Short mmCIF file of C-alpha atoms and ligand atoms in Angstrom, two decimals:
data_model
loop_
_atom_site.label_atom_id
_atom_site.label_comp_id
_atom_site.label_asym_id
_atom_site.label_seq_id
_atom_site.Cartn_x
_atom_site.Cartn_y
_atom_site.Cartn_z
CA MET A 1 21.57 -2.71 -0.05
CA LYS A 2 19.23 -4.48 2.32
CA THR A 3 17.58 -7.36 0.47
CA ILE A 4 13.82 -7.71 0.70
CA GLU A 5 12.32 -11.16 1.12
CA ARG A 6 10.24 -12.84 -1.57
CA TYR A 7 6.91 -12.16 0.12
CA SER A 8 6.16 -8.97 2.00
CA LEU A 9 3.04 -7.34 3.32
CA GLY A 10 2.66 -3.64 3.89
CA THR A 11 0.39 -3.35 6.87
CA GLY A 12 0.46 0.35 7.62
CA ASP A 13 -0.87 1.34 11.01
CA ARG A 14 -2.51 4.75 11.03
CA PHE A 15 -2.19 5.32 14.78
CA GLY A 16 0.63 2.93 15.64
CA ARG A 17 -1.42 0.90 18.09
CA GLN A 18 -1.85 -2.33 16.11
CA CYS A 19 1.69 -3.37 15.21
CA ALA A 20 1.64 -6.34 17.61
CA ALA A 21 -1.72 -7.57 16.31
CA GLN A 22 -0.36 -7.27 12.77
CA ILE A 23 2.74 -9.25 13.71
CA ALA A 24 0.41 -11.98 15.01
CA ALA A 25 -0.89 -12.35 11.43
CA VAL A 26 2.57 -12.90 9.90
CA LYS A 27 3.35 -15.28 12.76
CA LYS A 28 0.38 -17.36 11.66
CA ALA A 29 1.81 -17.37 8.15
CA ARG A 30 5.12 -18.62 9.48
CA GLU A 31 3.33 -21.38 11.40
CA ALA A 32 1.74 -22.34 8.10
CA GLY A 33 5.20 -22.53 6.52
CA ILE A 34 5.17 -19.22 4.60
CA ASP A 35 7.57 -16.42 5.49
CA VAL A 36 6.08 -12.98 5.01
CA ALA A 37 8.07 -9.88 5.90
CA ILE A 38 6.04 -7.18 7.62
CA VAL A 39 6.37 -3.58 6.46
CA TRP A 40 4.87 -0.62 8.28
CA ASN A 41 4.21 1.88 5.55
CA LYS A 42 3.02 5.39 6.20
CA SER A 43 3.03 8.38 3.89
CA HIS A 44 3.58 12.03 4.66
CA ARG A 45 -0.11 12.66 3.90
CA GLU A 46 -1.22 9.96 6.36
CA HIS A 47 1.04 11.38 9.04
CA LEU A 48 -0.41 14.86 8.53
CA LEU A 49 -3.99 13.61 8.65
CA ALA A 50 -3.41 11.32 11.63
CA GLY A 51 -1.44 13.92 13.56
CA THR A 52 1.64 11.69 13.83
CA VAL A 53 5.31 11.93 12.80
CA PRO A 54 7.70 9.31 11.37
CA ALA A 55 9.37 8.89 14.78
CA ASP A 56 6.03 7.63 16.17
CA GLN A 57 5.77 4.90 13.54
CA GLY A 58 9.38 3.90 14.08
CA ALA A 59 8.89 3.67 17.84
CA ALA A 60 5.62 1.73 17.52
CA ALA A 61 7.32 -0.84 15.30
CA VAL A 62 10.32 -1.26 17.59
CA GLN A 63 8.10 -1.65 20.62
CA ALA A 64 5.83 -4.23 18.99
CA VAL A 65 8.77 -6.27 17.71
CA ARG A 66 10.23 -6.31 21.20
CA GLU A 67 6.89 -7.08 22.88
CA THR A 68 6.03 -9.96 20.57
CA GLY A 69 9.54 -11.34 20.24
CA TRP A 70 9.16 -11.25 16.45
CA ASP A 71 12.45 -12.42 14.97
CA GLY A 72 11.32 -12.40 11.34
CA PRO A 73 12.03 -9.60 8.87
CA TRP A 74 10.39 -6.22 9.41
CA TYR A 75 10.64 -2.79 7.86
CA VAL A 76 9.40 0.73 8.32
CA ASP A 77 8.47 2.21 4.94
CA ALA A 78 8.70 5.91 4.16
CA ASP A 79 5.76 5.64 1.80
CA HIS A 80 5.33 7.93 -1.20
CA ILE A 81 8.23 10.19 -0.33
CA GLY A 82 10.10 12.59 -2.56
CA MET A 83 12.90 15.14 -2.25
CA THR A 84 10.78 17.51 -0.17
CA THR A 85 9.65 14.95 2.42
CA VAL A 86 12.43 12.37 2.67
CA GLU A 87 14.49 14.05 5.34
CA ARG A 88 12.00 13.70 8.17
CA PHE A 89 11.61 9.95 7.47
CA ALA A 90 15.23 8.98 6.98
CA PRO A 91 16.26 8.23 10.58
CA TYR A 92 13.29 5.92 11.21
CA CYS A 93 12.95 3.95 8.00
CA ASN A 94 14.74 1.12 6.22
CA PHE A 95 12.34 0.93 3.28
CA PHE A 96 11.74 3.91 1.03
CA THR A 97 8.98 4.21 -1.52
CA ILE A 98 10.11 6.92 -3.88
CA ASP A 99 7.05 8.39 -5.57
CA VAL A 100 7.79 10.12 -8.84
CA ALA A 101 4.31 10.08 -10.37
CA ASP A 102 4.30 13.88 -10.52
CA PHE A 103 7.34 13.82 -12.79
CA ILE A 104 5.84 11.53 -15.42
CA GLY A 105 5.38 13.26 -18.76
CA LYS A 106 7.78 16.06 -17.89
CA SER A 107 10.49 15.68 -20.44
CA ALA A 108 14.14 15.12 -19.62
CA ALA A 109 16.91 16.94 -21.50
CA PRO A 110 16.93 16.04 -25.22
CA GLU A 111 20.55 14.86 -24.96
CA ALA A 112 19.65 12.47 -22.13
CA ILE A 113 16.78 11.04 -24.18
CA ALA A 114 18.99 10.68 -27.23
CA ALA A 115 21.72 8.96 -25.21
CA PHE A 116 19.21 6.58 -23.64
CA THR A 117 17.52 5.60 -26.90
CA ALA A 118 20.90 5.06 -28.57
CA LYS A 119 22.17 2.93 -25.69
CA HIS A 120 19.03 0.78 -25.64
CA ALA A 121 18.31 0.54 -29.37
CA ASP A 122 19.09 -3.19 -29.10
CA LEU A 123 15.97 -3.71 -26.97
CA ALA A 124 13.97 -3.65 -30.20
CA ALA A 125 15.64 -6.89 -31.28
CA ALA A 126 16.25 -8.42 -27.85
CA LYS A 127 15.64 -12.17 -27.67
CA GLY A 128 13.01 -13.40 -25.24
CA ILE A 129 11.89 -9.90 -24.35
CA PRO A 130 8.47 -10.19 -22.67
CA ALA A 131 6.96 -7.11 -24.36
CA ARG A 132 7.59 -5.80 -27.87
CA LEU A 133 9.49 -2.56 -28.22
CA ASP A 134 10.51 -0.77 -31.40
CA ALA A 135 12.70 2.31 -31.72
CA ALA A 136 9.72 4.68 -31.69
CA ALA A 137 8.28 3.06 -28.56
CA ILE A 138 11.60 3.28 -26.75
CA GLN A 139 11.88 6.94 -27.67
CA ALA A 140 8.28 7.69 -26.60
CA ALA A 141 8.66 5.91 -23.25
CA ALA A 142 11.98 7.66 -22.60
CA GLU A 143 10.35 11.02 -23.27
CA ARG A 144 7.56 10.17 -20.88
CA TYR A 145 9.49 8.55 -18.05
CA LEU A 146 13.16 9.50 -18.12
CA HIS A 147 12.71 12.64 -16.06
CA ALA A 148 10.80 10.68 -13.40
CA VAL A 149 13.68 8.21 -13.26
CA GLU A 150 16.20 11.05 -12.89
CA GLU A 151 14.17 12.34 -9.95
CA THR A 152 14.12 8.82 -8.46
CA ALA A 153 17.91 8.61 -8.68
CA LYS A 154 18.29 12.02 -7.07
CA THR A 155 16.05 10.97 -4.19
CA TYR A 156 17.78 7.60 -3.85
CA ARG A 157 21.17 9.33 -3.55
CA ARG A 158 19.75 11.72 -0.99
CA ILE A 159 18.55 8.78 1.12
CA CYS A 160 22.03 7.21 0.94
CA GLU A 161 23.44 10.51 2.15
CA LEU A 162 20.94 10.83 4.99
CA ARG A 163 21.35 7.17 6.02
CA LYS A 164 25.13 7.29 5.51
CA GLY A 165 24.90 4.15 3.43
CA ASP A 166 22.47 1.98 1.52
CA ASP A 167 21.10 -0.18 4.34
CA PHE A 168 17.56 0.03 3.00
CA VAL A 169 15.07 -1.28 0.46
CA THR A 170 14.15 0.90 -2.49
CA GLU A 171 10.69 0.84 -3.98
CA VAL A 172 9.68 3.09 -6.88
CA SER A 173 6.03 4.02 -7.20
CA MET A 174 4.27 5.43 -10.21
CA ASP A 175 0.78 4.36 -9.21
CA GLU A 176 -0.73 7.73 -8.35
CA THR A 177 -1.19 8.83 -11.91
CA ALA A 178 -4.05 8.64 -14.38
CA ILE A 179 -2.64 6.43 -17.15
CA PRO A 180 -1.41 2.87 -16.46
CA GLN A 181 2.10 1.99 -17.63
CA THR A 182 2.25 -0.74 -20.25
CA PRO A 183 4.60 -3.72 -19.80
CA ALA A 184 6.75 -2.28 -22.61
CA GLU A 185 7.02 1.06 -20.81
CA LEU A 186 7.96 -0.81 -17.65
CA ILE A 187 10.96 -2.28 -19.48
CA VAL A 188 12.13 1.21 -20.41
CA ILE A 189 11.60 2.48 -16.87
CA LEU A 190 13.57 -0.41 -15.37
CA ALA A 191 16.36 0.00 -17.93
CA ALA A 192 16.59 3.67 -17.00
CA LEU A 193 16.59 2.91 -13.27
CA ALA A 194 19.44 0.44 -13.80
CA ASP A 195 21.38 3.02 -15.83
CA ALA A 196 20.85 5.56 -13.06
CA GLY A 197 22.22 3.16 -10.45
CA VAL A 198 19.00 2.76 -8.47
CA PRO A 199 18.87 -0.74 -6.91
CA VAL A 200 15.10 -0.97 -7.20
CA GLN A 201 13.63 -4.01 -5.45
CA ALA A 202 9.95 -3.20 -5.71
CA ILE A 203 8.16 -1.31 -8.43
CA ALA A 204 4.58 -0.16 -8.14
CA PRO A 205 3.17 0.67 -11.54
CA LYS A 206 -0.29 2.02 -12.11
CA TYR A 207 -2.52 -0.91 -13.05
CA SER A 208 -5.77 -0.87 -14.97
CA GLY A 209 -9.03 -0.72 -13.05
CA ARG A 210 -10.02 1.08 -9.89
CA PHE A 211 -8.33 0.50 -6.55
CA ASN A 212 -10.78 2.24 -4.25
CA LYS A 213 -9.92 2.52 -0.59
CA GLY A 214 -10.94 -0.40 1.60
CA VAL A 215 -13.23 -2.10 -0.89
CA ASP A 216 -12.78 -4.66 -3.65
CA TYR A 217 -11.27 -4.10 -7.09
CA VAL A 218 -13.52 -2.47 -9.66
CA GLY A 219 -12.65 -3.58 -13.17
CA ASP A 220 -12.04 -6.59 -15.36
CA VAL A 221 -10.30 -9.14 -13.12
CA ALA A 222 -9.13 -11.34 -16.00
CA ALA A 223 -7.65 -8.32 -17.80
CA PHE A 224 -5.91 -7.18 -14.62
CA LEU A 225 -4.36 -10.60 -14.08
CA LYS A 226 -3.16 -10.73 -17.66
CA GLU A 227 -1.54 -7.31 -17.24
CA PHE A 228 -0.06 -8.31 -13.88
CA GLU A 229 1.39 -11.50 -15.32
CA ALA A 230 2.99 -9.55 -18.17
CA ASP A 231 4.49 -7.11 -15.64
CA VAL A 232 5.84 -9.97 -13.53
CA ARG A 233 7.62 -11.40 -16.58
CA VAL A 234 8.98 -7.95 -17.39
CA ALA A 235 10.38 -7.49 -13.88
CA LYS A 236 12.06 -10.91 -13.96
CA TRP A 237 13.52 -10.34 -17.40
CA CYS A 238 14.75 -6.83 -16.55
CA ALA A 239 16.44 -7.93 -13.33
CA GLU A 240 18.49 -10.37 -15.40
CA ALA A 241 19.04 -8.19 -18.48
CA PHE A 242 19.95 -4.97 -16.68
CA GLY A 243 21.66 -6.39 -13.61
CA LEU A 244 19.03 -5.09 -11.20
CA PRO A 245 18.64 -6.86 -7.81
CA LYS A 246 17.39 -10.43 -8.13
CA SER A 247 14.87 -9.62 -5.42
CA LEU A 248 13.12 -7.16 -7.76
CA LYS A 249 9.36 -7.69 -7.59
CA LEU A 250 6.12 -5.93 -8.23
CA SER A 251 4.45 -3.93 -5.52
CA ILE A 252 0.71 -3.52 -5.51
CA HIS A 253 -0.64 -0.46 -3.79
CA THR A 254 -4.03 -1.91 -3.19
CA GLY A 255 -5.87 0.58 -1.07
CA SER A 256 -6.53 -2.66 0.86
CA ASP A 257 -9.02 -5.45 0.36
CA LYS A 258 -8.72 -6.37 -3.31
CA PHE A 259 -10.14 -9.79 -2.54
CA SER A 260 -11.13 -10.68 -6.10
CA LEU A 261 -7.48 -10.34 -7.20
CA TYR A 262 -5.56 -12.11 -4.44
CA ARG A 263 -5.92 -15.72 -5.52
CA GLY A 264 -5.05 -14.90 -9.12
CA ILE A 265 -2.00 -12.86 -8.09
CA GLY A 266 -0.91 -15.68 -5.77
CA ARG A 267 -1.22 -18.24 -8.56
CA ILE A 268 0.88 -16.09 -10.92
CA ILE A 269 3.71 -15.39 -8.49
CA ARG A 270 3.99 -19.05 -7.53
CA GLN A 271 3.91 -20.15 -11.15
CA GLU A 272 6.57 -17.55 -12.06
CA GLU A 273 8.54 -18.35 -8.90
CA THR A 274 8.73 -14.73 -7.94
CA GLY A 275 7.62 -12.56 -5.06
CA VAL A 276 5.26 -9.68 -4.50
CA HIS A 277 4.82 -6.79 -2.12
CA LEU A 278 1.25 -6.11 -1.16
CA LYS A 279 0.69 -2.70 0.36
CA THR A 280 -2.33 -2.15 2.61
CA ALA A 281 -2.98 0.36 5.38
CA GLY A 282 -6.56 1.41 5.90
CA THR A 283 -7.81 -2.13 6.37
CA THR A 284 -6.27 -2.20 9.86
CA TRP A 285 -7.80 1.13 10.83
CA LEU A 286 -11.20 -0.23 9.75
CA GLU A 287 -10.70 -3.22 12.04
CA GLU A 288 -10.12 -0.78 14.89
CA ILE A 289 -13.62 0.53 14.15
CA VAL A 290 -15.01 -3.01 13.93
CA GLY A 291 -13.36 -3.96 17.23
CA LEU A 292 -14.74 -0.87 18.97
CA ALA A 293 -18.24 -1.51 17.63
CA GLU A 294 -18.05 -5.18 18.60
CA SER A 295 -17.13 -4.21 22.16
CA GLY A 296 -20.44 -2.38 22.67
CA GLY A 297 -20.89 0.30 25.33
CA ASP A 298 -18.44 3.17 25.08
CA GLY A 299 -16.53 1.39 22.30
CA LEU A 300 -19.62 1.29 20.13
CA ALA A 301 -20.40 4.88 21.07
CA MET A 302 -16.94 5.94 19.90
CA ALA A 303 -17.34 4.14 16.56
CA LYS A 304 -20.64 5.99 16.08
CA GLU A 305 -19.06 9.29 17.05
CA ILE A 306 -16.33 8.77 14.45
CA TYR A 307 -18.96 8.01 11.83
CA ARG A 308 -20.94 11.12 12.68
CA ALA A 309 -17.86 13.32 12.51
CA ALA A 310 -16.75 11.79 9.19
CA TYR A 311 -20.28 12.18 7.82
CA ASP A 312 -20.54 15.82 8.93
CA ARG A 313 -17.06 16.61 7.60
CA PHE A 314 -17.66 14.64 4.38
CA ALA A 315 -16.13 17.13 1.93
CA GLU A 316 -13.04 17.60 4.07
CA VAL A 317 -12.29 13.92 4.78
CA VAL A 318 -12.96 12.86 1.22
CA ALA A 319 -10.90 15.64 -0.43
CA PRO A 320 -7.41 14.04 -0.16
CA TYR A 321 -8.72 10.73 -1.51
CA VAL A 322 -11.20 11.82 -4.13
CA GLU A 323 -9.33 9.90 -6.87
CA VAL A 324 -9.47 6.61 -4.99
CA ILE A 325 -12.97 6.39 -3.58
CA ASP A 326 -16.44 6.14 -5.09
CA ILE A 327 -18.98 7.03 -2.44
CA ASP A 328 -22.63 7.35 -3.37
CA GLN A 329 -23.77 9.65 -0.57
CA LYS A 330 -27.38 8.58 -1.00
CA LYS A 331 -26.37 5.12 0.21
CA LEU A 332 -24.86 6.40 3.45
CA PRO A 333 -27.09 5.96 6.49
CA SER A 334 -27.55 9.15 8.49
CA PRO A 335 -25.64 9.37 11.80
CA ASP A 336 -28.99 9.54 13.63
CA GLU A 337 -29.99 6.24 12.10
CA VAL A 338 -26.62 4.67 12.92
CA ASP A 339 -26.99 5.85 16.52
CA ARG A 340 -30.01 3.53 16.81
CA TRP A 341 -28.03 0.47 15.62
CA ASP A 342 -26.67 -2.14 17.97
CA GLY A 343 -23.04 -3.29 17.83
CA PRO A 344 -23.60 -6.30 15.53
CA ALA A 345 -25.43 -4.07 13.01
CA LEU A 346 -22.52 -1.62 12.79
CA VAL A 347 -19.97 -4.44 12.66
CA ALA A 348 -21.87 -6.08 9.80
CA ALA A 349 -22.06 -2.82 7.85
CA VAL A 350 -18.32 -2.15 8.12
CA ARG A 351 -16.65 -5.58 8.20
CA HIS A 352 -15.63 -6.58 4.70
CA VAL A 353 -17.74 -9.68 4.15
CA GLN A 354 -19.25 -9.22 0.72
CA THR A 355 -21.77 -12.03 1.09
CA ASP A 356 -23.35 -10.28 4.08
CA GLN A 357 -26.43 -8.34 2.92
CA ARG A 358 -25.80 -5.74 5.63
CA PHE A 359 -22.29 -4.88 4.37
CA ASN A 360 -22.24 -1.26 3.16
CA PRO A 361 -19.24 -0.45 0.94
CA MET A 362 -20.15 3.26 0.93
CA MET A 363 -20.00 3.44 4.69
CA ARG A 364 -16.79 1.43 4.71
CA GLN A 365 -15.10 3.84 2.29
CA LEU A 366 -16.22 6.81 4.36
CA PHE A 367 -14.81 5.26 7.53
CA HIS A 368 -11.63 4.47 5.61
CA VAL A 369 -10.93 8.09 4.72
CA GLY A 370 -12.51 9.32 7.95
CA PHE A 371 -9.47 8.56 10.10
CA ALA A 372 -8.58 12.25 10.00
CA VAL A 373 -11.38 12.99 12.49
CA VAL A 374 -9.48 11.01 15.13
CA ALA A 375 -6.77 13.66 15.17
CA SER A 376 -9.26 16.08 16.73
CA MET A 377 -10.41 13.49 19.33
CA GLY A 378 -6.96 13.37 20.88
CA GLN A 379 -6.33 10.89 23.66
CA ARG A 380 -9.90 9.62 23.87
CA PHE A 381 -9.49 7.44 20.80
CA TYR A 382 -6.23 5.95 22.02
CA GLU A 383 -7.77 5.20 25.40
CA ALA A 384 -10.77 3.48 23.81
CA VAL A 385 -8.55 1.34 21.59
CA GLU A 386 -6.47 0.40 24.61
CA LYS A 387 -9.51 -0.41 26.73
CA HIS A 388 -11.00 -2.61 24.01
CA LYS A 389 -7.69 -4.03 22.93
CA ALA A 390 -8.81 -7.67 22.98
CA ALA A 391 -11.58 -7.21 20.42
CA VAL A 392 -9.61 -4.74 18.32
CA SER A 393 -6.48 -6.93 18.15
CA ARG A 394 -8.46 -10.05 17.33
CA ASN A 395 -10.15 -8.33 14.40
CA VAL A 396 -6.90 -6.80 13.13
CA THR A 397 -5.13 -10.18 13.14
CA VAL A 398 -7.99 -12.20 11.67
CA ASN A 399 -8.54 -9.67 8.89
CA LEU A 400 -4.91 -9.68 7.74
CA TRP A 401 -4.57 -13.42 8.11
CA GLU A 402 -7.85 -14.78 6.74
CA ARG A 403 -8.74 -12.16 4.19
CA HIS A 404 -5.31 -11.10 2.90
CA ILE A 405 -2.46 -13.53 3.68
CA VAL A 406 -4.29 -16.82 3.14
CA PRO A 407 -5.79 -16.08 -0.28
CA LEU A 408 -2.65 -14.34 -1.54
CA PHE A 409 0.31 -16.17 -0.10
CA ILE A 410 -1.10 -19.56 0.81
CA GLY A 411 -3.81 -20.03 -1.81
ZN1 ZN B 1 0.51 4.07 -3.58
#
């Protein structure tokens, strides 16, 4: 097993052009005395929409590490993979996020459930357990989650086979589902993962509230933090009780930019002396747009062209993300109107500064999911990003550093 560091940041890079600028952000953290591992996560869905393959992400990471001389920890994350998609990622990744959300609620064999509940009956009376469990709750959680855990174990073993060893980090995600897992259910899930021999180091449960793409958390912040704190205690307790890796931590699939949560999460992990994995992706792509718009001229024209295409292809670009965005179309400016804006106006509408009256979260969400239109622009986008590299890189670095790393990891 490859052991993940206490703090890690999933930076995802839709088009593989910003890895060096992202490394610059974790370098700043190191200069400030905080080590943050960088993880380039990309899912099968993102690859399809962006017109890339796992080899591209692997190569982009290797090149950026070499270019920047980064000697800190780094990973390439096969994000949200399962049995049907793992193979294409395996050669290029050392971090695997096994997504078994689709298997939740599909019951395992009755004998397996009976064996599990019998084996773990003592959890009901366990001392110091951070969430209460009685026999009925153990049984109910096993019925709901045991099959998903079996699928996780199957996928984990397949990765070991493909990698010819276990030189990787295992994350288990159950976030893309409708109903949040309770802390008590998380205990059952972790017990089952331990039984199945999965050395889980990061677990991404579904949390309460809405994690819309590229914009802030929508929900009760205090309630979220209470839930998060309970989950942190569960993970710590389970690592000890079930002999899971000591590096086990929570992973938060944020959809980027959950600014109202970061300081609270940071306070909890420091107080509990534990780590966290924060997964972002689209926030960097949005900074590519900001950097292009800030550059003016043909850069600004390209940002406007992307907006127009995303606006015109609204139904198509929104479809894969309909569960994780809330766009009020009436609040989207028309592409004709945006064409009349100058660079600073477009930058202000997209850049995530909530105190700025011009910031438009609807437009930002549309840009976030609109990256698919770049696939049909081909080389032109890559050339523009290269030409305006200075502005794009600066925005990518500042965004990760000031708006994500500082509030979360430094406080
Ligand atoms: Zn996720």
